[in-house]
Coordinates of C-alpha atoms and ligand atoms in Angstrom, one line a residue:
Chain A
M1 CA 18.6 -8.4 27.4
Y2 CA 16.7 -11.3 26.0
Y3 CA 13.3 -11.6 24.3
D4 CA 11.7 -14.7 22.7
L5 CA 10.6 -12.6 19.8
V6 CA 11.8 -9.2 18.6
V7 CA 9.7 -7.6 15.9
I8 CA 11.5 -4.8 13.9
G9 CA 9.1 -2.1 12.8
G10 CA 5.7 -1.1 14.3
G11 CA 3.6 -0.5 11.2
P12 CA 0.6 -2.8 10.3
A13 CA 2.9 -5.7 9.6
G14 CA 4.8 -5.5 12.9
L15 CA 1.6 -5.0 14.9
A16 CA -0.3 -8.0 13.4
A17 CA 2.7 -10.2 13.6
A18 CA 3.4 -9.5 17.3
E19 CA -0.2 -9.9 18.2
E20 CA -0.5 -13.3 16.4
A21 CA 2.7 -14.6 17.8
K22 CA 1.6 -13.8 21.4
K23 CA -1.8 -15.3 20.7
N24 CA -0.1 -18.5 19.7
G25 CA 2.0 -18.7 22.8
A26 CA 5.2 -16.8 22.2
G27 CA 6.7 -15.7 25.5
S28 CA 8.3 -12.3 25.8
V29 CA 7.6 -10.1 22.7
L30 CA 9.2 -6.8 21.9
I31 CA 8.3 -4.4 19.1
I32 CA 11.0 -1.9 18.1
E33 CA 9.9 1.2 16.1
R34 CA 12.2 4.1 15.1
N35 CA 9.4 6.7 14.9
E36 CA 7.9 8.4 18.0
E37 CA 4.7 6.3 17.6
L38 CA 3.4 3.0 16.3
G39 CA 1.4 2.7 13.0
G40 CA 4.0 3.1 10.3
I41 CA 3.0 4.6 7.0
L42 CA -0.7 4.4 8.0
N43 CA -0.3 7.5 10.1
Q44 CA 0.1 9.7 7.1
C45 CA -2.4 7.8 4.9
I46 CA -5.4 9.8 6.0
H47 CA -7.7 8.8 3.2
S48 CA -10.3 6.1 3.5
G49 CA -10.0 2.7 1.8
F50 CA -8.3 0.5 4.3
G51 CA -9.7 -2.6 6.0
I52 CA -12.4 -3.7 3.6
H53 CA -11.2 -7.3 3.8
V54 CA -10.1 -7.5 7.4
F55 CA -12.9 -5.4 9.0
G56 CA -15.5 -5.3 6.3
E57 CA -15.5 -1.5 6.4
Q58 CA -13.6 1.4 4.8
L59 CA -11.3 3.0 7.4
T60 CA -8.7 5.7 7.1
G61 CA -5.1 4.7 7.7
P62 CA -4.9 6.0 11.2
E63 CA -8.2 4.2 12.2
Y64 CA -6.9 0.9 10.8
A65 CA -3.6 1.3 12.8
K66 CA -5.6 2.2 15.9
R67 CA -7.5 -1.0 15.9
F68 CA -4.3 -2.9 16.2
I69 CA -2.5 -0.6 18.5
D70 CA -5.5 -0.8 20.9
R71 CA -5.4 -4.5 20.9
L72 CA -1.8 -4.5 22.2
S73 CA -2.9 -3.4 25.7
G74 CA -3.2 -6.3 28.1
T75 CA -1.3 -8.7 25.9
G76 CA 2.1 -8.0 27.6
I77 CA 3.7 -7.2 24.3
E78 CA 6.4 -4.6 25.0
V79 CA 7.1 -1.7 22.7
K80 CA 10.1 0.6 22.3
T81 CA 9.5 3.6 20.1
D82 CA 12.0 6.2 19.1
T83 CA 14.4 3.3 18.9
M84 CA 16.3 2.4 15.7
V85 CA 17.6 -1.0 14.9
I86 CA 21.1 -0.7 13.5
G87 CA 22.1 -4.3 13.0
I88 CA 21.0 -7.9 13.1
S89 CA 23.5 -10.8 13.3
P90 CA 22.9 -14.3 12.0
D91 CA 22.8 -15.6 15.6
K92 CA 19.8 -13.4 16.1
T93 CA 21.3 -10.6 18.2
V94 CA 19.6 -7.3 17.5
T95 CA 21.5 -4.0 18.1
A96 CA 19.5 -0.8 18.5
V97 CA 19.9 2.7 19.7
N98 CA 17.7 5.3 21.5
S99 CA 18.3 8.4 23.4
A100 CA 17.1 7.0 26.8
E101 CA 19.0 3.7 26.9
G102 CA 21.8 4.4 24.5
Y103 CA 23.2 1.3 22.8
L104 CA 21.2 -1.9 23.2
E105 CA 22.1 -5.5 22.5
I106 CA 19.1 -7.8 22.5
K107 CA 19.3 -11.6 22.1
A108 CA 16.2 -12.9 20.4
G109 CA 14.8 -16.4 20.1
A110 CA 13.2 -15.4 16.8
I111 CA 13.0 -12.2 14.8
I112 CA 10.3 -10.8 12.5
L113 CA 11.4 -8.2 10.0
A114 CA 8.7 -5.6 9.3
M115 CA 10.6 -2.5 8.3
G116 CA 8.5 -1.5 5.4
C117 CA 9.9 0.1 2.3
R118 CA 11.2 3.5 1.2
E119 CA 10.5 5.6 -1.9
R120 CA 12.5 5.7 -5.1
T121 CA 14.0 9.2 -5.6
R122 CA 14.9 11.4 -8.5
S123 CA 18.4 10.0 -8.6
S124 CA 17.1 6.4 -8.8
I125 CA 15.3 7.2 -12.0
A126 CA 17.8 9.8 -13.4
I127 CA 15.5 12.7 -14.4
P128 CA 17.5 15.2 -16.4
G129 CA 17.5 18.9 -15.9
E130 CA 18.4 21.5 -13.2
R131 CA 18.1 20.8 -9.5
P132 CA 15.9 23.5 -8.0
S133 CA 13.8 23.1 -4.8
G134 CA 10.3 22.0 -5.2
I135 CA 10.8 18.4 -6.1
F136 CA 9.6 15.9 -3.5
T137 CA 8.8 12.2 -3.3
A138 CA 5.1 11.8 -3.0
G139 CA 5.3 10.1 0.4
T140 CA 7.4 12.9 1.8
A141 CA 5.0 15.5 0.6
Q142 CA 2.2 13.4 2.1
K143 CA 3.9 13.5 5.5
Y144 CA 4.5 17.3 5.3
I145 CA 0.8 18.0 4.5
N146 CA -1.0 15.4 6.6
V147 CA 1.2 15.1 9.7
E148 CA 3.2 18.3 9.9
G149 CA 0.7 20.7 8.3
Y150 CA 2.9 22.3 5.6
M151 CA 1.7 22.8 2.1
V152 CA 4.3 21.9 -0.6
G153 CA 3.3 24.1 -3.5
K154 CA 0.6 25.8 -5.6
R155 CA 1.0 24.4 -9.2
V156 CA 1.9 20.8 -9.1
L157 CA 2.8 18.1 -11.6
I158 CA 3.0 14.5 -10.5
L159 CA 5.2 11.9 -12.1
G160 CA 4.0 8.4 -11.6
S161 CA 0.5 7.1 -11.5
G162 CA 0.8 4.6 -8.7
D163 CA -1.7 4.9 -5.8
I164 CA 0.4 7.3 -3.8
G165 CA 0.6 9.7 -6.8
L166 CA -3.1 9.5 -7.4
I167 CA -4.0 10.0 -3.7
M168 CA -1.7 13.0 -3.5
A169 CA -3.3 14.5 -6.6
R170 CA -6.6 14.6 -4.8
R171 CA -5.2 15.7 -1.5
L172 CA -3.3 18.7 -3.0
T173 CA -6.4 19.7 -4.9
L174 CA -8.5 19.6 -1.8
E175 CA -5.9 21.8 0.0
G176 CA -6.1 24.4 -2.8
A177 CA -3.3 23.6 -5.1
K178 CA -3.7 23.3 -8.9
V179 CA -2.7 19.8 -10.0
L180 CA -1.7 20.2 -13.7
G181 CA -1.6 16.5 -14.4
V182 CA -0.3 13.0 -13.6
V183 CA 2.4 11.8 -16.0
E184 CA 3.0 8.0 -16.5
I185 CA 5.7 6.5 -18.6
M186 CA 3.8 3.2 -19.1
P187 CA 0.7 3.0 -21.4
Y188 CA -1.4 2.1 -18.4
S189 CA -1.8 3.4 -14.9
N190 CA -0.1 1.7 -12.0
G191 CA -2.8 2.6 -9.6
L192 CA -6.1 1.1 -8.6
K193 CA -8.9 1.9 -11.0
R194 CA -11.0 3.3 -8.2
N195 CA -8.2 5.8 -7.5
I196 CA -8.2 7.0 -11.1
A197 CA -12.0 7.5 -10.7
Q198 CA -12.1 9.2 -7.3
C199 CA -8.8 11.0 -7.3
L200 CA -8.4 12.3 -11.0
E201 CA -11.7 12.1 -12.8
D202 CA -13.7 13.5 -9.9
Y203 CA -11.4 16.7 -10.1
G204 CA -10.8 16.8 -13.8
I205 CA -7.0 16.1 -13.4
P206 CA -5.5 14.9 -16.7
L207 CA -3.6 11.7 -16.9
Y208 CA -0.8 11.6 -19.5
L209 CA 0.0 8.0 -20.3
S210 CA 3.1 7.0 -22.3
H211 CA 4.7 10.4 -21.2
T212 CA 7.6 11.3 -19.0
V213 CA 9.5 14.2 -17.6
T214 CA 12.4 15.2 -19.9
D215 CA 13.5 18.6 -18.6
I216 CA 13.3 20.6 -15.3
K217 CA 14.1 24.3 -15.0
G218 CA 14.2 26.6 -12.0
E219 CA 14.1 30.3 -11.3
N220 CA 15.6 31.8 -8.2
G221 CA 16.3 28.3 -6.9
R222 CA 12.6 27.1 -7.1
L223 CA 11.2 24.9 -9.8
S224 CA 9.5 27.0 -12.5
R225 CA 9.0 24.7 -15.5
V226 CA 8.7 21.0 -16.3
T227 CA 8.9 19.6 -19.8
V228 CA 7.0 16.4 -20.5
S229 CA 7.4 14.3 -23.7
K230 CA 5.6 11.4 -25.2
V231 CA 7.6 8.2 -25.2
N232 CA 8.0 5.3 -27.6
G233 CA 8.7 2.5 -25.1
F234 CA 11.0 4.4 -22.8
E235 CA 12.4 6.7 -25.5
P236 CA 11.2 10.3 -25.5
I237 CA 9.8 11.4 -29.0
P238 CA 11.3 14.7 -30.1
G239 CA 8.7 17.3 -31.1
T240 CA 6.1 16.0 -28.6
E241 CA 7.1 18.3 -25.7
I242 CA 4.5 19.8 -23.4
E243 CA 5.6 22.6 -21.1
F244 CA 4.1 23.0 -17.6
E245 CA 4.5 26.1 -15.4
A246 CA 4.8 24.2 -12.2
D247 CA 6.4 25.2 -8.9
T248 CA 6.3 21.6 -7.6
L249 CA 7.0 18.2 -8.9
L250 CA 6.0 15.0 -6.9
L251 CA 7.7 11.8 -7.7
S252 CA 5.6 8.6 -7.2
V253 CA 8.0 6.3 -9.0
G254 CA 8.1 3.2 -6.9
L255 CA 8.9 1.8 -3.5
V256 CA 11.9 -0.4 -2.5
P257 CA 11.8 -2.8 0.5
E258 CA 14.2 -1.6 3.2
N259 CA 16.5 -4.5 3.5
E260 CA 19.9 -3.3 4.7
L261 CA 19.4 -5.0 8.0
S262 CA 18.3 -8.2 6.4
R263 CA 21.5 -8.2 4.4
S264 CA 23.6 -7.7 7.4
A265 CA 22.0 -10.8 8.9
G266 CA 23.1 -12.8 5.9
I267 CA 19.5 -13.3 4.7
E268 CA 19.1 -14.3 1.1
I269 CA 17.4 -11.5 -1.0
D270 CA 15.3 -12.2 -4.1
S271 CA 16.4 -9.7 -6.7
R272 CA 12.9 -9.7 -8.2
T273 CA 11.1 -8.5 -5.1
N274 CA 14.2 -6.8 -3.3
G275 CA 12.9 -8.7 -0.3
A276 CA 13.9 -11.8 1.4
T277 CA 13.4 -15.3 -0.1
V278 CA 10.8 -17.0 2.1
N279 CA 8.8 -20.2 2.5
E280 CA 5.1 -20.7 3.1
E281 CA 5.6 -19.6 6.8
M282 CA 7.4 -16.4 5.7
M283 CA 10.6 -17.7 7.2
T284 CA 13.8 -16.4 5.5
S285 CA 16.9 -18.3 4.6
V286 CA 18.1 -17.8 8.2
P287 CA 16.1 -20.2 10.5
G288 CA 14.1 -18.2 13.1
I289 CA 14.0 -15.0 11.1
F290 CA 10.7 -14.2 9.4
A291 CA 9.7 -11.3 7.1
C292 CA 6.3 -9.8 6.3
G293 CA 4.6 -6.7 4.8
N294 CA 6.4 -4.1 2.6
V295 CA 9.8 -5.3 3.6
L296 CA 9.1 -8.6 1.9
H297 CA 7.4 -7.3 -1.2
V298 CA 5.5 -4.1 -2.0
H299 CA 1.8 -4.4 -1.1
D300 CA -1.0 -2.1 -2.3
L301 CA -3.5 -3.3 0.3
V302 CA -2.9 -3.2 4.0
D303 CA -5.3 -6.1 4.5
F304 CA -2.9 -8.4 2.7
V305 CA -0.1 -7.1 4.8
T306 CA -2.0 -8.0 7.9
E307 CA -2.8 -11.5 6.7
E308 CA 0.8 -12.1 5.7
A309 CA 2.1 -10.8 9.1
Q310 CA -0.4 -13.0 10.9
K311 CA 1.1 -16.0 9.1
A312 CA 4.6 -14.9 10.1
G313 CA 3.6 -14.3 13.7
K314 CA 2.0 -17.7 14.1
A315 CA 5.0 -19.4 12.5
A316 CA 7.5 -17.6 14.7
A317 CA 5.5 -18.8 17.8
E318 CA 5.6 -22.4 16.5
Y319 CA 9.4 -22.1 15.8
L320 CA 9.9 -20.9 19.4
R321 CA 7.8 -23.8 20.8
E322 CA 9.2 -26.6 18.7
N323 CA 12.6 -24.9 18.3
K324 CA 13.0 -26.6 15.0
D325 CA 13.3 -25.3 11.5
G326 CA 13.0 -28.9 10.3
V327 CA 11.5 -29.4 6.9
S328 CA 8.5 -31.8 7.3
G329 CA 7.5 -32.6 3.8
E330 CA 9.0 -31.9 0.5
T331 CA 10.4 -28.4 -0.4
I332 CA 9.1 -27.2 -3.7
E333 CA 10.6 -24.2 -5.4
I334 CA 8.4 -21.8 -7.2
R335 CA 9.7 -19.9 -10.2
N336 CA 8.0 -17.2 -12.2
G337 CA 7.1 -18.2 -15.7
A338 CA 5.6 -16.2 -18.6
N339 CA 4.4 -12.6 -17.7
V340 CA 4.8 -13.2 -14.0
G341 CA 7.3 -10.8 -12.2
Y342 CA 7.8 -12.7 -9.0
T343 CA 6.1 -15.0 -6.5
V344 CA 6.0 -14.9 -2.7
P345 CA 6.6 -17.4 -1.2
Q346 CA 9.5 -18.6 -3.3
K347 CA 9.5 -22.1 -1.6
I348 CA 6.8 -24.3 -0.1
D349 CA 7.3 -27.1 2.4
T350 CA 4.4 -29.5 1.6
G351 CA 4.5 -30.9 5.1
K352 CA 3.6 -27.5 6.6
I353 CA 0.6 -26.4 4.7
G354 CA -3.0 -27.4 5.2
K355 CA -5.3 -28.1 2.3
F356 CA -4.1 -25.1 0.3
A357 CA -1.0 -22.9 -0.2
E358 CA -1.4 -19.2 -1.0
V359 CA 1.0 -17.7 -3.5
F360 CA 1.1 -14.0 -4.3
F361 CA 2.4 -12.6 -7.5
R362 CA 2.3 -9.7 -9.9
V363 CA 2.0 -9.8 -13.7
R364 CA 4.4 -7.7 -15.9
S365 CA 1.8 -6.4 -18.3
V366 CA -1.9 -5.9 -18.6
L367 CA -3.6 -9.3 -19.5
N368 CA -7.2 -9.8 -20.6
N369 CA -9.0 -13.0 -20.6
A370 CA -6.0 -14.7 -19.0
E371 CA -5.2 -18.0 -17.7
I372 CA -2.9 -18.6 -14.7
S373 CA -1.1 -22.0 -14.8
V374 CA 1.1 -24.0 -12.5
K375 CA 3.5 -26.3 -14.2
A376 CA 6.2 -28.7 -13.4
G377 CA 8.3 -28.9 -16.5
E378 CA 5.8 -28.9 -19.4
E379 CA 3.2 -30.7 -17.4
I380 CA 0.3 -28.4 -16.4
L381 CA -0.7 -29.3 -12.8
F382 CA -3.3 -26.6 -12.2
S383 CA -4.9 -23.6 -14.0
K384 CA -7.3 -20.8 -13.2
K385 CA -9.0 -18.2 -15.3
R386 CA -9.0 -14.5 -14.7
E387 CA -10.9 -11.9 -16.6
Q388 CA -8.2 -9.2 -16.3
M389 CA -4.9 -9.0 -14.6
L390 CA -3.0 -5.7 -14.0
P391 CA 0.6 -5.0 -12.9
A392 CA -0.9 -2.6 -10.3
E393 CA -2.8 -5.4 -8.5
M394 CA -1.2 -8.2 -6.6
E395 CA -2.7 -11.5 -7.5
K396 CA -3.5 -14.2 -5.0
L397 CA -3.5 -17.8 -6.2
I398 CA -4.7 -20.6 -4.0
I399 CA -3.0 -23.9 -4.9
P400 CA -4.6 -27.1 -3.5
K401 CA -2.1 -29.3 -1.6
K402 CA -2.8 -32.2 -3.9
V403 CA -1.4 -30.2 -6.8
L404 CA 1.8 -29.6 -4.9
D405 CA 2.0 -33.3 -4.0
A406 CA 1.6 -34.0 -7.7
A407 CA 4.7 -31.9 -8.3
N408 CA 6.6 -34.6 -6.4
G409 CA 9.4 -32.4 -5.3
R410 CA 9.9 -30.8 -8.8
T411 CA 10.3 -27.0 -9.2
I412 CA 7.0 -25.4 -10.3
T413 CA 6.5 -22.4 -12.4
V414 CA 3.5 -19.9 -12.2
S415 CA 2.7 -18.2 -15.5
A416 CA -0.1 -16.1 -16.8
E417 CA -1.1 -15.9 -20.5
E418 CA -3.9 -14.5 -22.5
A419 CA -6.1 -17.2 -23.9
E420 CA -5.8 -17.5 -27.7
K421 CA -8.6 -15.8 -29.5
Chain B
M1 CA -27.0 6.9 -23.5
I2 CA -24.5 4.3 -22.4
K3 CA -22.5 5.4 -19.4
N4 CA -19.4 3.8 -17.8
I5 CA -18.9 4.1 -14.1
T6 CA -16.0 2.8 -12.1
C7 CA -17.2 1.6 -8.7
I8 CA -15.1 3.0 -5.9
C9 CA -16.7 1.0 -3.1
C10 CA -13.9 -1.5 -2.8
P11 CA -10.4 -2.1 -4.3
K12 CA -11.8 -4.3 -7.0
G13 CA -13.0 -1.2 -8.9
C14 CA -15.6 -2.9 -11.2
L15 CA -16.3 -1.1 -14.4
I16 CA -20.1 -0.8 -14.5
T17 CA -22.0 0.2 -17.6
L18 CA -25.7 1.3 -17.8
D19 CA -28.1 2.8 -20.2
T20 CA -29.2 6.2 -18.8
E21 CA -32.7 5.7 -20.4
N22 CA -33.4 2.7 -18.3
P23 CA -30.6 2.4 -15.7
E24 CA -32.0 -0.1 -13.3
A25 CA -32.7 -2.7 -15.9
T26 CA -29.3 -2.2 -17.7
I27 CA -26.7 -2.0 -15.0
K28 CA -23.9 -4.5 -15.8
G29 CA -20.4 -5.3 -14.7
N30 CA -20.9 -4.9 -10.9
A31 CA -19.6 -7.9 -9.0
C32 CA -21.9 -7.1 -6.0
A33 CA -25.0 -5.4 -4.9
Q34 CA -23.1 -2.4 -3.5
G35 CA -22.0 -1.6 -7.0
F36 CA -25.6 -1.5 -8.2
D37 CA -26.5 1.2 -5.6
Y38 CA -23.3 3.1 -6.2
A39 CA -24.0 3.3 -10.0
L40 CA -27.6 4.5 -9.5
G41 CA -26.3 7.0 -6.9
E42 CA -23.8 8.3 -9.4
L43 CA -26.5 8.9 -11.9
L44 CA -29.0 10.6 -9.5
H45 CA -26.7 12.3 -7.0
P46 CA -23.0 11.5 -6.6
M47 CA -21.9 11.3 -2.9
R48 CA -18.4 11.1 -1.4
T49 CA -16.6 10.9 2.0
V50 CA -14.0 13.5 2.5
S51 CA -10.9 13.0 4.6
S52 CA -8.5 15.8 5.6
T53 CA -6.7 17.1 8.6
A54 CA -7.5 19.8 11.1
K55 CA -5.3 22.0 13.3
I56 CA -4.6 20.7 16.8
T57 CA -2.7 22.3 19.6
G58 CA -0.8 20.5 22.5
A59 CA -0.5 17.2 20.6
I60 CA 2.3 15.1 19.3
H61 CA 1.8 16.6 15.8
P62 CA 0.2 19.9 14.6
R63 CA -2.5 18.2 12.5
I64 CA -5.1 15.6 13.3
P65 CA -6.7 13.4 10.7
V66 CA -10.4 13.9 10.3
R67 CA -13.2 12.6 8.0
T68 CA -16.9 13.0 7.3
S69 CA -18.9 10.5 9.3
G70 CA -20.8 9.6 6.1
N71 CA -21.2 10.6 2.5
I72 CA -21.8 14.2 1.5
P73 CA -22.9 15.5 -1.9
K74 CA -19.9 15.6 -4.3
E75 CA -20.5 19.2 -5.2
M76 CA -20.1 20.2 -1.5
I77 CA -16.6 18.8 -1.1
F78 CA -14.8 22.2 -1.3
D79 CA -17.3 23.8 1.0
V80 CA -16.8 21.1 3.5
M81 CA -13.1 21.4 3.2
A82 CA -13.4 25.2 4.0
E83 CA -15.3 24.4 7.2
I84 CA -12.6 21.8 8.3
N85 CA -10.0 24.4 7.7
K86 CA -11.7 26.9 10.0
I87 CA -11.4 24.9 13.1
S88 CA -8.6 24.3 15.6
V89 CA -9.0 21.7 18.3
E90 CA -7.1 21.1 21.6
S91 CA -5.6 17.9 22.7
P92 CA -6.7 15.5 24.0
V93 CA -9.1 14.3 21.2
K94 CA -10.4 10.8 21.0
C95 CA -10.9 8.9 17.8
G96 CA -14.5 9.3 16.8
D97 CA -15.0 12.6 18.6
V98 CA -17.3 15.0 16.7
L99 CA -15.3 18.1 15.8
I100 CA -18.1 19.7 13.7
E101 CA -21.6 18.6 14.1
N102 CA -23.9 18.4 11.1
V103 CA -21.5 20.2 8.8
L104 CA -23.3 22.7 6.5
S105 CA -26.6 20.9 7.4
T106 CA -25.6 17.8 5.5
G107 CA -26.6 15.6 8.4
V108 CA -23.0 14.4 8.5
D109 CA -20.4 15.2 11.2
I110 CA -16.7 15.8 10.9
I111 CA -15.0 13.3 13.2
A112 CA -11.5 12.7 14.5
C113 CA -9.7 9.6 13.0
R114 CA -7.3 9.0 15.9
D115 CA -6.6 9.7 19.6
M116 CA -4.2 12.6 19.9
Ligands
LIG1 C1 0.7 6.6 0.2 C2 0.2 5.3 0.4 C3 -1.1 5.0 0.2 C4 -1.6 3.7 0.4 N1 -3.0 3.5 0.3 C5 -3.6 2.4 0.6 C6 -5.0 2.2 0.6 O1 -5.8 3.1 0.2 N2 -5.5 1.0 1.0 C7 -4.7 0.0 1.4 O2 -5.2 -1.0 1.9 N3 -3.3 0.1 1.5 C8 -2.8 1.3 1.1 N4 -1.4 1.4 1.2 C9 -0.5 0.3 1.5 C10 -0.3 0.0 2.9 O3 -0.5 1.1 3.7 C11 1.1 -0.5 3.1 O4 1.3 -1.6 2.4 C12 1.3 -0.9 4.6 O5 1.2 0.2 5.5 C13 2.7 -1.5 4.8 O6 2.9 -1.9 6.2 P1 4.3 -2.3 6.8 O7 4.0 -2.5 8.2 O8 4.9 -3.4 6.0 O9 5.2 -1.1 6.5 P2 5.2 0.5 7.2 O10 3.8 0.9 7.5 O11 6.1 1.2 6.3 O12 5.9 0.2 8.6 C14 7.3 -0.1 8.8 C15 7.7 0.4 10.1 O13 9.1 0.0 10.4 C16 9.8 1.0 11.0 N5 11.2 0.8 10.7 C17 11.9 0.6 9.6 N6 13.2 0.4 9.7 C18 13.4 0.4 11.1 C19 14.5 0.2 11.9 N7 15.7 0.0 11.4 N8 14.4 0.2 13.3 C20 13.1 0.4 13.8 N9 12.0 0.6 13.1 C21 12.1 0.6 11.7 C22 9.3 2.3 10.2 O14 9.6 3.4 10.9 C23 7.8 2.0 10.1 O15 7.1 2.5 11.1 C24 -0.8 2.7 0.9 C25 0.6 2.9 1.1 C26 1.1 4.2 0.8 C27 2.6 4.4 1.1
LIG2 S1 -19.3 -3.6 -7.5 FE1 -18.9 -4.6 -5.6 S2 -17.0 -5.8 -6.0 FE2 -17.1 -4.3 -7.7 S3 -16.0 -2.6 -7.0 FE3 -18.0 -2.2 -6.4 S4 -18.1 -2.9 -4.2 FE4 -16.3 -3.8 -5.2

């Protein structure tokens, strides 16, 4: 079996990448999705708040997905659902399995990785205490409630104030549960401000900042009590314990890009993002293999996933057409400087960009009245002011090409610092 | 009285402040006009959209995502939820189909958010 382009994952990233590749002339295109339907995580994100940038309106997750799924018809893009990719080799052979066709070996001219991410679990953050039932990751609980129609509990505590935790606090409240609080180890929330307002404040749900779970107790096999303590940094402070009689604990403690397949293809992984290292076209270290969406770095807004995926799709079509991975200008490496956790892309080929290059990054702490600067060595090439920057919000920096030309092949660093008072 | 309102109309989440004595003249912090309307609305009569799920039979999943076709008064959220939880629909349903018309006389419908 041969396809010019194989897209792995049929979430918003895979859908937009496939469409854009086809539009730009890619021949045969196949999307492989392990679930029974396309749409990815959007199928369980039933709240509204998607699409404000791409469509100029607030859609629910399923509505956003539908727009892209509907656009596939008539394009000739093929889809295999219920099919799980189990390996990718560096020569771009994709192996997959499904119950109808069994074991499949598919040669691809180019591959786009769009596998999304998975949730961190209790074991990845080492919560002490007993191991009763009633402890779920927030996304799993979301799927039980929104897709399968099972309620997860009556008295619920949520650990982690990222958007998924906040959205689930409201959802559980609407379905009749008592949400006792959202507990966050950091001194600030990791979710969007509007979700604090519309998911917690609207329903009077308390947010415990600088607190974490320090003990878990069960009764007859089900969770019965959760102890929460104030922290100093990450250290619990004795004597500050609060006891909650809860039958359910949701963990919303982070997402990790799903990159086992990428590793098997020998793709270089950036330890800061846990995703592939890419250039301005979202091409990984293996020529002809591209990555986009949550598998590349964790996004909070689907609109940015779509835009990134379109870049990857267009570049894959170009790669297939020109069959070259040739560098056309100078390759400039981007490093993260002060207060910046990572950048995507990590490399830019100055010959491949138009007037601007887009760089996404996250800051490590809350910064007010800040300045973003792009430096080569000590030389400041470019700077930009921001009123406030939050770790919860991905930042987009548009760097003019002439700035990159001025770097003259040198490595550049992106940093963010508060202006001196 | 000075009041702080977080705008929920887009992901930016502007922090809007106003003086309740003279709101229209004192609204600050909104990056766009939508924030102005939202802040005034919050003062006069807060409105929200509600999204949830409804029972469906004969479909790929046992629940279908639904939402209000527009904003409803905030204090009616739980009443509207109770109405949504009363219904059960049969597949096939199309995205946008009205599942409850003019729910609790709000002038707003409950609509399906996908084909199923
Ligand atoms: C709970 C929650 C709430 C959110 N709220 C908002 C919001 O309000 N507004 C907003 O704009 N954004 C929101 N987001 C973010 C946005 O939805 C995600 O960033 C986006 O859906 C990621 O898209 P993706 O295609 O990269 O990944 P996914 O949607 O995860 O898609 C990946 C797909 O790949 C498939 N896959 C993985 N591995 C394989 C394999 N080996 N073989 C075959 N298929 C595979 C998976 O089954 C999945 O369908 C939210 C996200 C979550 C989790
Ligand atoms: S005021 Fe405008 S920009 Fe600010 S959050 Fe509201 S809608 Fe968004």
